[in-house]
mmCIF file of C-alpha atoms in Angstrom:
data_model
loop_
_atom_site.group_PDB
_atom_site.id
_atom_site.type_symbol
_atom_site.label_atom_id
_atom_site.label_comp_id
_atom_site.label_asym_id
_atom_site.label_seq_id
_atom_site.Cartn_x
_atom_site.Cartn_y
_atom_site.Cartn_z
ATOM 1 C CA UNK N 14 2.471 -6.754 17.021
ATOM 2 C CA UNK N 15 4.639 -5.128 19.864
ATOM 3 C CA UNK N 16 5.660 -8.793 20.701
ATOM 4 C CA UNK N 17 6.663 -9.531 16.540
ATOM 5 C CA UNK N 18 8.539 -6.236 16.094
ATOM 6 C CA UNK N 19 10.632 -7.037 19.352
ATOM 7 C CA UNK N 20 11.696 -10.461 17.626
ATOM 8 C CA UNK N 21 13.133 -8.457 14.895
ATOM 9 C CA UNK N 22 16.832 -8.081 14.328
ATOM 10 C CA UNK N 23 19.837 -7.690 12.121
ATOM 11 C CA UNK N 24 18.911 -11.565 10.987
ATOM 12 C CA UNK N 25 15.757 -12.747 9.612
ATOM 13 C CA UNK N 26 13.765 -14.737 12.465
ATOM 14 C CA UNK N 27 11.775 -17.805 11.824
ATOM 15 C CA UNK N 28 8.288 -17.212 13.515
ATOM 16 C CA UNK N 29 5.833 -19.119 15.225
ATOM 17 C CA UNK N 30 2.312 -18.463 16.943
ATOM 18 C CA UNK N 31 -0.561 -16.530 15.424
ATOM 19 C CA UNK N 32 -1.206 -12.812 15.036
ATOM 20 C CA UNK N 33 -4.632 -10.916 14.368
ATOM 21 C CA UNK N 34 -4.927 -7.371 12.572
ATOM 22 C CA UNK N 35 -6.813 -5.656 9.988
ATOM 23 C CA UNK N 36 -5.818 -5.677 6.591
ATOM 24 C CA UNK N 37 -5.093 -2.010 5.295
ATOM 25 C CA UNK N 38 -4.185 -2.774 1.468
ATOM 26 C CA UNK N 39 -6.541 -4.600 -1.205
ATOM 27 C CA UNK N 40 -5.266 -7.379 -3.712
ATOM 28 C CA UNK N 41 -7.310 -5.619 -6.582
ATOM 29 C CA UNK N 42 -4.982 -2.607 -6.386
ATOM 30 C CA UNK N 43 -1.934 -2.252 -9.112
ATOM 31 C CA UNK N 44 -0.078 0.008 -6.625
ATOM 32 C CA UNK N 45 0.336 -1.934 -3.349
ATOM 33 C CA UNK N 46 3.998 -2.985 -4.052
ATOM 34 C CA UNK N 47 7.099 -1.506 -5.918
ATOM 35 C CA UNK N 48 7.139 -3.815 -9.233
ATOM 36 C CA UNK N 49 10.827 -3.999 -10.492
ATOM 37 C CA UNK N 50 11.546 -3.857 -14.191
ATOM 38 C CA UNK N 51 13.028 -6.777 -16.061
ATOM 39 C CA UNK N 52 13.978 -4.087 -18.988
ATOM 40 C CA UNK N 53 12.675 -1.096 -20.071
ATOM 41 C CA UNK N 54 9.165 -2.540 -21.717
ATOM 42 C CA UNK N 55 8.633 -5.342 -19.044
ATOM 43 C CA UNK N 56 7.322 -4.897 -15.557
ATOM 44 C CA UNK N 57 7.388 -7.698 -12.557
ATOM 45 C CA UNK N 58 3.764 -7.255 -11.619
ATOM 46 C CA UNK N 59 4.257 -10.585 -9.229
ATOM 47 C CA UNK N 60 5.568 -8.574 -6.393
ATOM 48 C CA UNK N 61 2.433 -6.649 -6.285
ATOM 49 C CA UNK N 62 0.070 -9.595 -6.697
ATOM 50 C CA UNK N 63 1.894 -11.169 -3.506
ATOM 51 C CA UNK N 64 1.988 -8.393 -1.026
ATOM 52 C CA UNK N 65 -0.492 -7.154 1.481
ATOM 53 C CA UNK N 66 -0.350 -5.041 4.373
ATOM 54 C CA UNK N 67 -1.976 -5.605 7.953
ATOM 55 C CA UNK N 68 -1.955 -3.141 10.962
ATOM 56 C CA UNK N 69 -2.671 -3.643 14.713
ATOM 57 C CA UNK N 70 -6.618 -3.235 15.317
ATOM 58 C CA UNK N 71 -5.832 -0.145 17.231
ATOM 59 C CA UNK N 72 -3.703 0.989 14.212
ATOM 60 C CA UNK N 73 -0.438 1.562 16.025
ATOM 61 C CA UNK N 74 1.743 -0.788 14.045
ATOM 62 C CA UNK N 75 1.734 -2.163 10.481
ATOM 63 C CA UNK N 76 3.677 -5.309 8.806
ATOM 64 C CA UNK N 77 4.082 -6.129 5.131
ATOM 65 C CA UNK N 78 3.077 -9.507 4.385
ATOM 66 C CA UNK N 79 4.608 -11.268 1.610
ATOM 67 C CA UNK N 80 3.017 -14.420 0.080
ATOM 68 C CA UNK N 81 5.000 -17.484 -1.541
ATOM 69 C CA UNK N 82 2.937 -17.174 -4.705
ATOM 70 C CA UNK N 83 1.617 -14.394 -6.523
ATOM 71 C CA UNK N 84 -1.829 -15.097 -6.519
ATOM 72 C CA UNK N 85 -1.243 -15.858 -2.552
ATOM 73 C CA UNK N 86 -2.830 -12.743 -1.578
ATOM 74 C CA UNK N 87 -6.695 -12.300 -1.884
ATOM 75 C CA UNK N 88 -7.077 -9.933 1.185
ATOM 76 C CA UNK N 89 -9.113 -6.873 0.859
ATOM 77 C CA UNK N 90 -9.291 -3.743 3.178
ATOM 78 C CA UNK N 91 -11.089 -4.135 6.099
ATOM 79 C CA UNK N 92 -10.248 -8.110 6.354
ATOM 80 C CA UNK N 93 -9.951 -8.919 10.038
ATOM 81 C CA UNK N 94 -7.657 -11.953 10.008
ATOM 82 C CA UNK N 95 -5.406 -14.308 12.013
ATOM 83 C CA UNK N 96 -2.522 -15.446 10.575
ATOM 84 C CA UNK N 97 -0.834 -18.586 11.419
ATOM 85 C CA UNK N 98 2.784 -17.632 11.375
ATOM 86 C CA UNK N 99 4.371 -21.418 11.867
ATOM 87 C CA UNK N 100 7.411 -21.663 9.558
ATOM 88 C CA UNK N 101 7.077 -17.724 8.145
ATOM 89 C CA UNK N 102 10.017 -15.720 8.358
ATOM 90 C CA UNK N 103 9.977 -12.128 9.957
ATOM 91 C CA UNK N 104 12.826 -9.379 8.362
ATOM 92 C CA UNK N 105 13.372 -6.141 9.731
ATOM 93 C CA UNK N 106 14.743 -3.404 7.346
ATOM 94 C CA UNK N 107 16.182 0.001 8.245
ATOM 95 C CA UNK N 108 15.667 3.625 6.967
ATOM 96 C CA UNK N 109 12.796 3.676 7.844
ATOM 97 C CA UNK N 110 12.452 0.817 10.453
ATOM 98 C CA UNK N 111 9.746 -1.687 9.254
ATOM 99 C CA UNK N 112 8.934 -5.243 9.261
ATOM 100 C CA UNK N 113 7.936 -7.958 6.541
ATOM 101 C CA UNK N 114 6.790 -11.436 7.138
ATOM 102 C CA UNK N 115 7.751 -13.686 4.266
ATOM 103 C CA UNK N 116 6.948 -17.116 3.150
ATOM 104 C CA UNK N 117 3.123 -17.035 3.648
ATOM 105 C CA UNK N 118 0.840 -19.532 2.156
ATOM 106 C CA UNK N 119 -3.026 -19.150 1.620
ATOM 107 C CA UNK N 120 -3.483 -21.610 4.236
ATOM 108 C CA UNK N 121 -1.747 -19.779 7.051
ATOM 109 C CA UNK N 122 -4.691 -16.910 6.577
ATOM 110 C CA UNK N 123 -7.957 -17.137 8.389
ATOM 111 C CA UNK N 124 -10.453 -14.422 7.407
ATOM 112 C CA UNK N 125 -12.652 -13.989 10.520
ATOM 113 C CA UNK N 126 -14.487 -11.138 9.384
ATOM 114 C CA UNK N 127 -14.850 -8.801 6.056
ATOM 115 C CA UNK N 128 -15.509 -5.151 5.930
ATOM 116 C CA UNK N 129 -14.337 -4.260 9.420
ATOM 117 C CA UNK N 130 -13.503 -0.504 9.868
ATOM 118 C CA UNK N 131 -9.886 0.525 9.566
ATOM 119 C CA UNK N 132 -8.492 2.614 12.322
ATOM 120 C CA UNK N 133 -6.871 5.751 10.483
ATOM 121 C CA UNK N 134 -4.365 7.956 12.102
ATOM 122 C CA UNK N 135 -4.443 11.602 10.932
ATOM 123 C CA UNK N 136 -0.925 12.877 10.902
ATOM 124 C CA UNK N 137 0.954 16.114 9.133
ATOM 125 C CA UNK N 138 4.080 14.526 7.038
ATOM 126 C CA UNK N 139 6.212 16.244 9.530
ATOM 127 C CA UNK N 140 4.630 13.667 12.513
ATOM 128 C CA UNK N 141 5.279 10.440 10.787
ATOM 129 C CA UNK N 142 7.299 8.192 12.384
ATOM 130 C CA UNK N 143 8.748 4.447 11.485
ATOM 131 C CA UNK N 144 5.705 3.158 13.615
ATOM 132 C CA UNK N 145 3.562 4.547 10.838
ATOM 133 C CA UNK N 146 5.138 2.323 7.962
ATOM 134 C CA UNK N 147 2.315 -0.037 6.300
ATOM 135 C CA UNK N 148 -0.409 1.166 8.886
ATOM 136 C CA UNK N 149 -3.580 3.289 7.336
ATOM 137 C CA UNK N 150 -2.444 7.045 7.703
ATOM 138 C CA UNK N 151 -4.724 10.114 6.432
ATOM 139 C CA UNK N 152 -2.301 12.839 5.679
ATOM 140 C CA UNK N 153 -3.389 16.360 6.528
ATOM 141 C CA UNK N 154 -2.494 19.573 4.839
ATOM 142 C CA UNK N 155 -0.860 17.697 1.890
ATOM 143 C CA UNK N 156 -1.142 18.420 -2.020
ATOM 144 C CA UNK N 157 0.397 16.176 -4.301
ATOM 145 C CA UNK N 158 1.552 18.227 -7.539
ATOM 146 C CA UNK N 159 1.728 16.470 -10.971
ATOM 147 C CA UNK N 160 3.708 17.215 -13.657
ATOM 148 C CA UNK N 161 2.148 19.537 -16.228
ATOM 149 C CA UNK N 162 -0.749 20.873 -13.666
ATOM 150 C CA UNK N 163 -2.914 19.227 -11.249
ATOM 151 C CA UNK N 164 -4.705 16.008 -11.839
ATOM 152 C CA UNK N 165 -8.169 16.051 -13.687
ATOM 153 C CA UNK N 166 -10.171 13.134 -14.742
ATOM 154 C CA UNK N 167 -9.670 14.325 -18.590
ATOM 155 C CA UNK N 168 -7.385 14.076 -21.622
ATOM 156 C CA UNK N 169 -5.363 17.356 -21.276
ATOM 157 C CA UNK N 170 -5.237 17.579 -25.254
ATOM 158 C CA UNK N 171 -8.884 18.004 -25.394
ATOM 159 C CA UNK N 172 -9.015 20.745 -22.805
ATOM 160 C CA UNK N 173 -5.874 23.136 -23.930
ATOM 161 C CA UNK N 174 -6.286 25.641 -26.466
ATOM 162 C CA UNK N 175 -5.133 24.898 -29.987
ATOM 163 C CA UNK N 176 -5.962 25.789 -33.576
ATOM 164 C CA UNK N 177 -8.906 22.908 -33.512
ATOM 165 C CA UNK N 178 -10.672 24.658 -30.468
ATOM 166 C CA UNK N 179 -9.686 28.108 -30.345
ATOM 167 C CA UNK N 180 -12.996 29.560 -31.025
ATOM 168 C CA UNK N 181 -14.742 27.439 -28.124
ATOM 169 C CA UNK N 182 -12.186 28.966 -25.972
ATOM 170 C CA UNK N 183 -12.304 32.632 -27.252
ATOM 171 C CA UNK N 184 -15.807 33.389 -28.320
ATOM 172 C CA UNK N 185 -16.339 36.492 -30.526
ATOM 173 C CA UNK N 186 -16.300 39.765 -28.585
ATOM 174 C CA UNK N 187 -19.742 41.508 -28.539
ATOM 175 C CA UNK N 188 -20.120 45.099 -29.099
#
């Protein structure tokens, strides 16, 4: 992964060789990649369907993988894979520094083992560095606020006080 990152520069680089790593994403998730909107009501989910994330076996570095076809990505979290990079392209991006391999085909991926334990780093937000991009990180001491209160797995209108359920929330006073 260090050699791969060292090849990245201002211009995309055509790659050769192989790389092994552990997948930290899951093709079944709808939230793996930014899905651009075509218009107000139409979202391009194709970006999500062709994107995966791989990290070095030690968890130090991560790379985004972009497959040519939207259903090219069928990699699950914990898949140990060997990628043949011949003809794929490495793109380096800045702010933060991150790396993407584009032009991947399903024939370039060999799954060596399923269900490998994914090495997770534990960090506070202030400790994150560009090396953490596209790796599996557990954030410590973090809360995610949600508009109108915390996330709960209920329909909010069913638990808020209203004319319909007022008696449930304010039982009769007993003497």
